Structures are given as C-alpha cells and as structure tokens.
Short mmCIF file of C-alpha atoms in Angstrom, two decimals:
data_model
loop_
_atom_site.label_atom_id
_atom_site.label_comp_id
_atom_site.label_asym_id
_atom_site.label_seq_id
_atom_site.Cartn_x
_atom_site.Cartn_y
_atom_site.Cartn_z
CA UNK A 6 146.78 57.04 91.14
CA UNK A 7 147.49 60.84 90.29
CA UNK A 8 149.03 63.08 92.33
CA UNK A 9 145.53 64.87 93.78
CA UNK A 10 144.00 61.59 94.41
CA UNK A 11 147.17 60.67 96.76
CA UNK A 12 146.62 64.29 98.12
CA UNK A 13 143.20 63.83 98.74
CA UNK A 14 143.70 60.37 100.00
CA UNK A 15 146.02 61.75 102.47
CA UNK A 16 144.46 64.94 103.77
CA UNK A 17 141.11 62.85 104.23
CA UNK A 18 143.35 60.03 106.57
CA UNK A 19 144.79 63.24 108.79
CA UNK A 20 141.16 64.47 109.33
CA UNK A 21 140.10 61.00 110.44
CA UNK A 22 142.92 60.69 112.93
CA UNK A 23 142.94 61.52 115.94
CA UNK A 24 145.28 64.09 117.51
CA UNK A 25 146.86 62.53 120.53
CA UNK A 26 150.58 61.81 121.73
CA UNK A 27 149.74 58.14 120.63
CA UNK A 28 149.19 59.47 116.89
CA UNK A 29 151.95 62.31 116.65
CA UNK A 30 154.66 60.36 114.56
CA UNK A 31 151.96 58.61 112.14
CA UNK A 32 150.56 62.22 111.47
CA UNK A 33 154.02 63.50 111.08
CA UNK A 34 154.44 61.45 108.62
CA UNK A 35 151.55 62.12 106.31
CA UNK A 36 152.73 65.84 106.83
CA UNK A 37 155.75 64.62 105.52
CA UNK A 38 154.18 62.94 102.37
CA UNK A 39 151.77 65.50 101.37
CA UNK A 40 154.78 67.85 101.59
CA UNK A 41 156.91 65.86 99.19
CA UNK A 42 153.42 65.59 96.83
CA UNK A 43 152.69 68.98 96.83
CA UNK A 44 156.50 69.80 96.05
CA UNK A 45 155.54 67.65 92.88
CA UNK A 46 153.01 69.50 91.73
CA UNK A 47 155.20 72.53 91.93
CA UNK A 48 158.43 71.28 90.65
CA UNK A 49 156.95 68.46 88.37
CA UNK A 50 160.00 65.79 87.76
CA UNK A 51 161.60 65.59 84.38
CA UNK A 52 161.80 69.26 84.55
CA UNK A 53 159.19 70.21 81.97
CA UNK A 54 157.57 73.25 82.27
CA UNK A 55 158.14 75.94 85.02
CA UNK A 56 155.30 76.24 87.86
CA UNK A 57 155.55 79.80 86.42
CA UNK A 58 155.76 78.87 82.85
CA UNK A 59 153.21 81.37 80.45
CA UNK A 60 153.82 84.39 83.64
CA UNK A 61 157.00 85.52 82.98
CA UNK A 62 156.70 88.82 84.49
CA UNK A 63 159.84 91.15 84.70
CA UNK A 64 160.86 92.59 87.88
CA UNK A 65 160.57 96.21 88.00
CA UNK A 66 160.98 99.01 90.66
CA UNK A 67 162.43 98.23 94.42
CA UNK A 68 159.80 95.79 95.51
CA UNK A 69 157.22 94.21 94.42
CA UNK A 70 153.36 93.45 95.58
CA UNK A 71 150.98 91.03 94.31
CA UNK A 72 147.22 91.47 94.71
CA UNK A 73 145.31 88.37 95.45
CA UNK A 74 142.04 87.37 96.09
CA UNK A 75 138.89 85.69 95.14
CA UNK A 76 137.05 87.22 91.53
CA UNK A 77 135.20 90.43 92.07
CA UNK A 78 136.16 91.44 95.05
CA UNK A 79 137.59 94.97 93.57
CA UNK A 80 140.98 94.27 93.05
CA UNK A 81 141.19 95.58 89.76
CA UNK A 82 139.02 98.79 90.91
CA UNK A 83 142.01 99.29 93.97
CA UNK A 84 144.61 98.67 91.62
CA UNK A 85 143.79 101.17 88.74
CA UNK A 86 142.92 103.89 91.59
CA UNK A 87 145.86 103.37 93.15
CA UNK A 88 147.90 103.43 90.12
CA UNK A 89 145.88 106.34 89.30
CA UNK A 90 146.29 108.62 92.03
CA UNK A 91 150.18 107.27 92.56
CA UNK A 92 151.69 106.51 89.43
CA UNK A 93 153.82 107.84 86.84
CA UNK A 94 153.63 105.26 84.79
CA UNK A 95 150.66 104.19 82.14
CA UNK A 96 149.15 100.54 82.41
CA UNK A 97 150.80 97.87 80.11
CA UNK A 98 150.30 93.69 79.88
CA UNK A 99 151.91 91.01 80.28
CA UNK A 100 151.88 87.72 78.90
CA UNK A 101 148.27 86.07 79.05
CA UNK A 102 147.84 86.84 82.45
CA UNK A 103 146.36 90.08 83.20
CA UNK A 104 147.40 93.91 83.86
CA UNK A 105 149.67 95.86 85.84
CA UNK A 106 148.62 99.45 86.67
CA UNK A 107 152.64 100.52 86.09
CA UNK A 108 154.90 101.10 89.03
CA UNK A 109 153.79 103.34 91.73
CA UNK A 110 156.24 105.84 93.39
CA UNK A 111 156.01 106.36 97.20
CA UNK A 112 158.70 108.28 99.33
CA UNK A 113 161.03 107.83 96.49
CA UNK A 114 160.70 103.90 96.09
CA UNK A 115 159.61 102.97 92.42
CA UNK A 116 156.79 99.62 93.63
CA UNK A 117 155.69 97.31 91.35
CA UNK A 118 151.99 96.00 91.56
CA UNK A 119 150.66 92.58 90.22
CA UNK A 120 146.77 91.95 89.69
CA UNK A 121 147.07 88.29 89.97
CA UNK A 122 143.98 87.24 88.47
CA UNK A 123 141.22 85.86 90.89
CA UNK A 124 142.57 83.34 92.56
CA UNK A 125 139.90 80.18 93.30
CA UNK A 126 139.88 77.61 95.53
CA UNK A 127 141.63 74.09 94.49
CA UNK A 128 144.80 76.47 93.11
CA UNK A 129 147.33 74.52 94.82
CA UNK A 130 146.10 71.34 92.92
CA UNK A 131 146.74 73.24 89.90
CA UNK A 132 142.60 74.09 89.46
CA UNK A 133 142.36 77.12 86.74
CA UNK A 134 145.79 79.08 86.32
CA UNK A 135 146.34 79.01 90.08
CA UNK A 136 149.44 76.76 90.35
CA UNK A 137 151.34 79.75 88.46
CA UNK A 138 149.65 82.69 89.71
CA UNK A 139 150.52 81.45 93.41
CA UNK A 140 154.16 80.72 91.23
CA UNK A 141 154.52 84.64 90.88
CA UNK A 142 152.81 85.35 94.31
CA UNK A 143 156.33 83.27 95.93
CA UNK A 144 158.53 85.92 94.20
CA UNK A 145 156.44 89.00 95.57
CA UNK A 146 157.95 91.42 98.59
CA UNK A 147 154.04 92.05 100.11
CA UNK A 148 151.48 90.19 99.69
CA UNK A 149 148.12 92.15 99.37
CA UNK A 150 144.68 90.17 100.26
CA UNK A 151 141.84 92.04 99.02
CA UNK A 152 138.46 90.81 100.50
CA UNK A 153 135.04 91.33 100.73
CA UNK A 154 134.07 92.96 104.00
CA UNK A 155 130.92 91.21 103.65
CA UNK A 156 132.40 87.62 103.93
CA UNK A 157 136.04 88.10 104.72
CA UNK A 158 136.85 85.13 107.35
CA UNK A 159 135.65 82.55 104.78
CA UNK A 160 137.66 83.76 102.06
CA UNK A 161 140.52 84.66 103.89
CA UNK A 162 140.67 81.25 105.00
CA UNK A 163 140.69 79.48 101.59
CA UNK A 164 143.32 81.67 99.95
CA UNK A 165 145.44 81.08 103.25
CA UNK A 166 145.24 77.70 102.77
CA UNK A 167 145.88 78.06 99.05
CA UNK A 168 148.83 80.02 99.94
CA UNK A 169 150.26 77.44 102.39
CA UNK A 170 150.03 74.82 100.04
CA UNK A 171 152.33 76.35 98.09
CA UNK A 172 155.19 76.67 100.75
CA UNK A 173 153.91 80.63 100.97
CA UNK A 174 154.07 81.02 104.89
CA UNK A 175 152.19 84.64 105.59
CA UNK A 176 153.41 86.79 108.30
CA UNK A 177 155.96 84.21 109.50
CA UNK A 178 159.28 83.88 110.62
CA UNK A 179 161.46 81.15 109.12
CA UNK A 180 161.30 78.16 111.99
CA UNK A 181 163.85 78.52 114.61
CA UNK A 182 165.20 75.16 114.09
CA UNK A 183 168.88 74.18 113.25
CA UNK A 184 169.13 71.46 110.58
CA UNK A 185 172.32 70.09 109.26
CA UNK A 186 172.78 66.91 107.68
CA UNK A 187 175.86 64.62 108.26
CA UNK A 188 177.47 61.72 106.44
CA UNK A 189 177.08 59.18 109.40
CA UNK A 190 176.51 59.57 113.40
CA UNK A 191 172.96 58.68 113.43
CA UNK A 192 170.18 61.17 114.68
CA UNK A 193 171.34 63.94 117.28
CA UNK A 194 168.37 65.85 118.78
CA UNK A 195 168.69 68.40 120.74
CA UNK A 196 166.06 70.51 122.50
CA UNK A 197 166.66 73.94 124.18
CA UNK A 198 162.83 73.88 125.49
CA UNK A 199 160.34 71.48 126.43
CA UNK A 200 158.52 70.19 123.47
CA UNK A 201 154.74 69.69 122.98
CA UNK A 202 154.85 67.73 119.67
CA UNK A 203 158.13 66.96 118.84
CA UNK A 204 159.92 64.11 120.05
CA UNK A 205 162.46 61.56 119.20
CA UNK A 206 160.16 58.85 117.08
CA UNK A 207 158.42 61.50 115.69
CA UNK A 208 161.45 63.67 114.02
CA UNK A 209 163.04 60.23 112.94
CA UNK A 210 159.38 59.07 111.21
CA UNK A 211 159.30 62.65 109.57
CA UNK A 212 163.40 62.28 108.52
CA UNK A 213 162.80 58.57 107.25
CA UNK A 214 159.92 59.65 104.97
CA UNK A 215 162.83 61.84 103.15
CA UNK A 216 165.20 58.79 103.66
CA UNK A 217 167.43 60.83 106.32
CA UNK A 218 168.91 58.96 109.12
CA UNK A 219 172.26 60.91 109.69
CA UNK A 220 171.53 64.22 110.86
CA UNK A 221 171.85 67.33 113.96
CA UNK A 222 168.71 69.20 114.51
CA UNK A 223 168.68 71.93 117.07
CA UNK A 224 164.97 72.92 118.04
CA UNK A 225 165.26 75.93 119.68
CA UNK A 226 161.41 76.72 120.55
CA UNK A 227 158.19 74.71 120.73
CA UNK A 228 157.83 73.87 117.19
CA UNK A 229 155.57 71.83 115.12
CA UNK A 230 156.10 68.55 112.62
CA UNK A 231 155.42 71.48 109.91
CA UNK A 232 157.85 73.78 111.03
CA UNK A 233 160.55 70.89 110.69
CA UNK A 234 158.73 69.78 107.38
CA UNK A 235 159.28 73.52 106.65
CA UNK A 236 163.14 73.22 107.05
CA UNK A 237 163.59 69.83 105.53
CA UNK A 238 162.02 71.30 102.48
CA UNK A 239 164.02 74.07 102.41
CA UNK A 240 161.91 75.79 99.56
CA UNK A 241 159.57 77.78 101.72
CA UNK A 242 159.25 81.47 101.25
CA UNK A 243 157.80 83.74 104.40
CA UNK A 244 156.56 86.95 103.04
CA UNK A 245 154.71 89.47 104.84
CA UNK A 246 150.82 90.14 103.73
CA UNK A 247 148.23 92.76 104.44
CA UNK A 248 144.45 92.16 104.21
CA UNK A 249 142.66 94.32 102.75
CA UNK A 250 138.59 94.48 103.69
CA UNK A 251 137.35 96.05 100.66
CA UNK A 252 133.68 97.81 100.16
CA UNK A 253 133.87 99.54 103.56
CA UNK A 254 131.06 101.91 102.61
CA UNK A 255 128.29 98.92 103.04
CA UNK A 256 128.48 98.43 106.68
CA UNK A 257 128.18 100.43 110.02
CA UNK A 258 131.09 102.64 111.97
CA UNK A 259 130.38 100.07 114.75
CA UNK A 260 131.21 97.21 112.42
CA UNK A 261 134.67 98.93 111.29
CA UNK A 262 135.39 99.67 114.63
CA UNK A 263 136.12 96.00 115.22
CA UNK A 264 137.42 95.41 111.95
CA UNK A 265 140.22 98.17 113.04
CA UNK A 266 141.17 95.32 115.54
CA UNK A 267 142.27 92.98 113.39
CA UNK A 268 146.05 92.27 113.13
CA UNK A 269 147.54 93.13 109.54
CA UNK A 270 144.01 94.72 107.80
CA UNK A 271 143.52 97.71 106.68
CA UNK A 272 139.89 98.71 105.96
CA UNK A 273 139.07 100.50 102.44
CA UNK A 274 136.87 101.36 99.68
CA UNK A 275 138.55 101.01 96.29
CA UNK A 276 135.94 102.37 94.79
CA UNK A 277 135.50 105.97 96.62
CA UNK A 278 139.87 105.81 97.34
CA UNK A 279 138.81 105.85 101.13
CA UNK A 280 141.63 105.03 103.35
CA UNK A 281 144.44 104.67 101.20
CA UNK A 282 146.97 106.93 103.09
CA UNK A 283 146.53 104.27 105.93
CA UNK A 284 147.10 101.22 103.14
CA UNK A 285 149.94 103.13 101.84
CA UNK A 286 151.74 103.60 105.37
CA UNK A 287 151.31 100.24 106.49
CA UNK A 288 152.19 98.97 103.13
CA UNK A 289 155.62 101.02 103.73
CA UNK A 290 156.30 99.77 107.15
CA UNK A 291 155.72 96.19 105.93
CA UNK A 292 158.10 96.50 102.83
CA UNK A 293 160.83 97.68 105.06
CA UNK A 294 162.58 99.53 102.81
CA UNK A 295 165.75 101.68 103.61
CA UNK A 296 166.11 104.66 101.36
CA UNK A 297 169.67 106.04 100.96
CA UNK A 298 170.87 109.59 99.69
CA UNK A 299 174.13 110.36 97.46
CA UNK A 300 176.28 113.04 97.85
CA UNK A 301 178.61 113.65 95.05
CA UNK A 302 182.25 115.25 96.51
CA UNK A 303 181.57 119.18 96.90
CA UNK A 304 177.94 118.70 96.28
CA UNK A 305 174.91 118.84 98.24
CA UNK A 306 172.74 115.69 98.85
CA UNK A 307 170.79 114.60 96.03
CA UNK A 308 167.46 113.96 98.15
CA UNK A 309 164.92 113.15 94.65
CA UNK A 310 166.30 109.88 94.03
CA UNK A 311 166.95 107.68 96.62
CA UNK A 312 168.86 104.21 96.70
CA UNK A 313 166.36 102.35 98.04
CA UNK A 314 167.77 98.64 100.11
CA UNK A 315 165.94 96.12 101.88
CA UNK A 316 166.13 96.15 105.76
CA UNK A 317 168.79 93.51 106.35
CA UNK A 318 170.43 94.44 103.26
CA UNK A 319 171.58 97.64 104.03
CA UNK A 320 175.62 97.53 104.38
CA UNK A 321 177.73 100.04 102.29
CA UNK A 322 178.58 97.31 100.32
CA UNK A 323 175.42 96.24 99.13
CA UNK A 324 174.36 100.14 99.02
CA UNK A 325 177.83 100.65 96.53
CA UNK A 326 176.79 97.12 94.09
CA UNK A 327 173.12 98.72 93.73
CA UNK A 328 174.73 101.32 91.74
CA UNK A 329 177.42 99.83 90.12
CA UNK A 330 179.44 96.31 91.04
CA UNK A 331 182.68 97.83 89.76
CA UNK A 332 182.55 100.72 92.69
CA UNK A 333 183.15 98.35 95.57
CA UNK A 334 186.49 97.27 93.87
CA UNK A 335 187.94 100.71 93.65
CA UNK A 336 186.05 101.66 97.55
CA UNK A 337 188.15 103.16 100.13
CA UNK A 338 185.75 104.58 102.73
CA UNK A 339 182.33 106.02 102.87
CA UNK A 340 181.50 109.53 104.63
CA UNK A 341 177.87 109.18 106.41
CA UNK A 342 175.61 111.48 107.83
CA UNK A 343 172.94 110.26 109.82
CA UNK A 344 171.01 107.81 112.52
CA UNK A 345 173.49 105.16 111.65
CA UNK A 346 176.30 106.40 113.08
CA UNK A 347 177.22 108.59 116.27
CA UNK A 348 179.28 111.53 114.53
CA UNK A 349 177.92 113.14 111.17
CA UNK A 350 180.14 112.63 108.80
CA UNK A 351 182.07 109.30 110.02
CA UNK A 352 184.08 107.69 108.09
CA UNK A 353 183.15 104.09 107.88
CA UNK A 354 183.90 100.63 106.12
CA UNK A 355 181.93 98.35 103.77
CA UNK A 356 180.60 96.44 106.62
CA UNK A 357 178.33 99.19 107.88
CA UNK A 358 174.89 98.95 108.35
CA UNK A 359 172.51 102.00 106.76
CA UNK A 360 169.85 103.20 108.37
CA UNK A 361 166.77 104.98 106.69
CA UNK A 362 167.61 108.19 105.09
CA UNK A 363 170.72 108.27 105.51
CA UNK A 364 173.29 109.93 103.27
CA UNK A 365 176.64 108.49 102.05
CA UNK A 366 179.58 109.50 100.59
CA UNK A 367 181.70 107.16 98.75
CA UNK A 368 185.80 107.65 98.38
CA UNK A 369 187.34 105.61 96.14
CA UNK A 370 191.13 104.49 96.10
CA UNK A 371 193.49 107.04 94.08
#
C-alpha cells in the first residue's frame, strides 16, 4: 500500500471515530501515524531528492514572503504592482517555477517576494508541484494568502489545511510543552494545569508509536495530542501569515466593513493598487524587523542604509556578525543612542538587546 492510501486510510478511520475520553489515546495515535507518513512524503527515506528539489531559490534581501493561493486569484496582478510601485529591482526567473517581481524596499529593508505558483488542493500528497512549492513556503518569513473575496472561507480553508500538512503552523506559537528524552527512568509527566485531552495513556500511546518509553515532558498549558505530535516531530516551522481578500471592488462597503473584522486580513484590489499602504504596514509589523543605524567615529549617522535584524535577534553581537564575523573578535564596546538604553550614548556590551532605530557605535580593541 502507498503512502496516500495509508494516509487516506487513516484520515477516513479518525473521521469515523468518535471523539470522547474513551477514544482519546486510539486517536492520538493515528495523529501520531499520519504524522510520521506525512514526514515521509516530505523527507522521502534513502535520501533521494529534496522536497525542494527543481526550486532552488536564493535568498535575497532581509526577509522573505511567499505568495500563495489558489490559480487566478490575482496573485501575479498584486505581485507585479507591488513590485511596480515599490521596487528597485527588474523581474527575473528562477528555475522552472515561476517569477519574482525583484526585491522590494520598504523603510530601508530590501524584501524578497515569491509567486509560488497556484497552489491546489491534494499538495501535501505531492498532487501537481505542491509538495515543493509548500517546500519553499517553510523557508519564508510571512506568509501572504491571497484570496478571492468572493469565496474566501472555502479556500482559505483548503490551503490551511495544505499548509498544516506540511508541518507549516500559521499564526502560532511553538507548543508550550517541555520535551526531553532520557536514557532510562520510564515516562515522567508532569502537568502545571488541568488537562482536557492529555493524559497519561494517551502521551505514552502517542510516545510508543515513535518507540519512546524513557522520557520528561512538562505540559505547561492545555494542549492537544498535535501540539505534543508537534514537539516530538521537532520539524515544524510557525510562521506568521496575512490574508489577503483580493477583488475588493466587486462587493458592497457594508460587506468590507465586516471583512475589516477579520483577524490577520487585509482587504485589497491588486488590480486598481487599493489599499496597499495598509498591506504594507501590517506586512511590516508582522515581519518584525529591527532596523539599526551606523555611525562611523566623528561621523554623523548614516540613516539610508539600515542593518536590518530580526526581533529576537537583535543583540550587538548579532548586529556586529551581520556586517562582518571578524568585527566581534576585535569588539570592545558599542556607543548607542536610542530607546534601548536609558542614557544616549551608553556604552554597552555584546549582550545588548537593539531596539528599532537605534544607532550604534562600535569600538574595537587597540
């Protein structure tokens, strides 16, 4: 039996069973084994071919966003207008896939944008070329869904599920759960709340389906058998995603009104560039970028050309080895001015944390 019929098998057993305390460790389970098939299809064993193999694209820029969504829904329109109307940079290709518009520049960060082509459903089960567009979707900063505003819910909800299959959790924080495994001891669960789905049989059903039986797990909220799947796997990639409901000009001001509502979408028309200052700020905020200003000794800041870090990733150090990974040998202090610290300039170590725009220094040792 192939790898979709097992998936199909299983996925048609979970919808017959019944959800109950009765059936939570034989559904964890299956959870468990459609997991471990769906990590085949990704990682095939024996190592041949690449789940991105034939869409080698090179990283470019400070982050980078992937467009998905279903064929004709305007991505291409959005991405050539935006490209367009932001870019320095002319279109160019990339191997057999499709086009990228070139690398936008907003508030000094160089962004790179991927038309992934339209994506259909049955892409996790490696229909059409979705196993390795989804491949390159995993290694994007943003996700962008572009739907129809005519039928978004049903098309968000496939390429969701698409997504998910693929260990692509939208919008999501890693699970709260501490995993470590241990050469011998037995199982050791702890919980720091009351649990609504997890319990004892159940995490040992879901460990013994990856052949597991000496390990500490620390769940620290209510969490699910997926979120623990999640962490067992360890191969799961949280990335943050905008929806965008595209061809805004065919319905009411009533009707975008509630669309308005919706958490993470931003209404627009590709085609007449309506609403892209609103796409572009929350595309900004959910990138979370930290741009950083050099000032050469005796010089004034050089504000055209930022550094630009990733919130979380903002220490000196990793602001001096985006330059150059030789300056953090020779670093003595930094000088910063701004939000990040309480006296402008203070003279601060490796270990401190950057905040947006501000401007550093850097002394080296003599």
């Amino acid at each position: 039996m192939s790898i979709l019929q097992k998936i199909a098998e299983i996925e048609s057993e979970m919808a017959r069973t019944q959800k109950n305390k009765a059936t939570s460790g034989h559904l964890g389970l299956l959870k468990a084994r459609l997991a471990k098939l769906r990590r085949e299809l990704i990682e095939p064993k024996g190592g041949g071919g690449g789940a991105g193999e034939g869409f080698d694209v090179a990283k470019t820029g400070d982050a980078r966003i992937g467009f998905v969504g279903f064929p004709s829904v305007g991505k291409s329109t959005l991405l050539s207008n935006l490209a367009g109307v932001y870019s320095e940079v002319a279109a160019y290709e990339f191997t057999t896939l499709t086009t990228v518009p070139g690398v936008i520049r907003y508030k000094g960060a160089k962004i790179q944008l991927l038309d992934l082509p339209g994506i259909i459903e049955g892409a996790k089960d490696g229909k059409g070329r979705g196993k390795q567009v989804i491949a390159v979707a995993r290694t994007c900063s943003l996700i962008f869904i572009v739907l129809d505003v005519l039928k978004p819910l049903q098309h968000k909800a496939l390429i969701e599920h698409e997504l998910e299959g693929f260990g692509i959790r939208l919008n999501k924080e890693p699970p709260n759960i501490i995993f470590k495994k241990k050469e011998k001891g037995g199982l050791n669960l702890t919980s720091l709340v009351s649990q609504s789905e997890l319990d004892q049989d159940t995490v040992k059903t879901i460990l013994n389906e990856y052949k597991i039986h000496n390990a500490d797990i620390t769940l620290r909220y209510d969490a699910t058998a997926e979120d623990l799947i999640d962490v067992i796997e360890g191969n799961r990639v949280y990335i943050p995603c905008i929806y965008l409901l595209n061809k805004i000009d065919q319905i009411s001001i009533e009707e975008l009104d509630i669309i308005y509502r919706i958490p993470h979408c931003v209404p627009i028309s590709a085609h007449h560039k309506w609403n892209f200052d609103d796409l572009l700020e929350k595309m900004w905020d959910y990138l979370k970028l930290v741009r950083i200003y050099t000032k050469p000794k005796g010089q004034l800041p050089d504000y055209t050309s930022p550094v630009v870090l990733k919130s979380g990733h903002s220490a000196v150090e990793d602001f001096c080895n985006k330059i150059h990974r030789s300056i953090i040998r020779e670093f003595k202090y930094a000088l910063v001015w701004g939000t990040s610290v309480k006296h402008c300039p203070q003279k601060v170590g490796k270990e401190h944390v950057l905040n947006d725009e501000d401007v550093v220094q850097i002394l080296k040792k003599v």
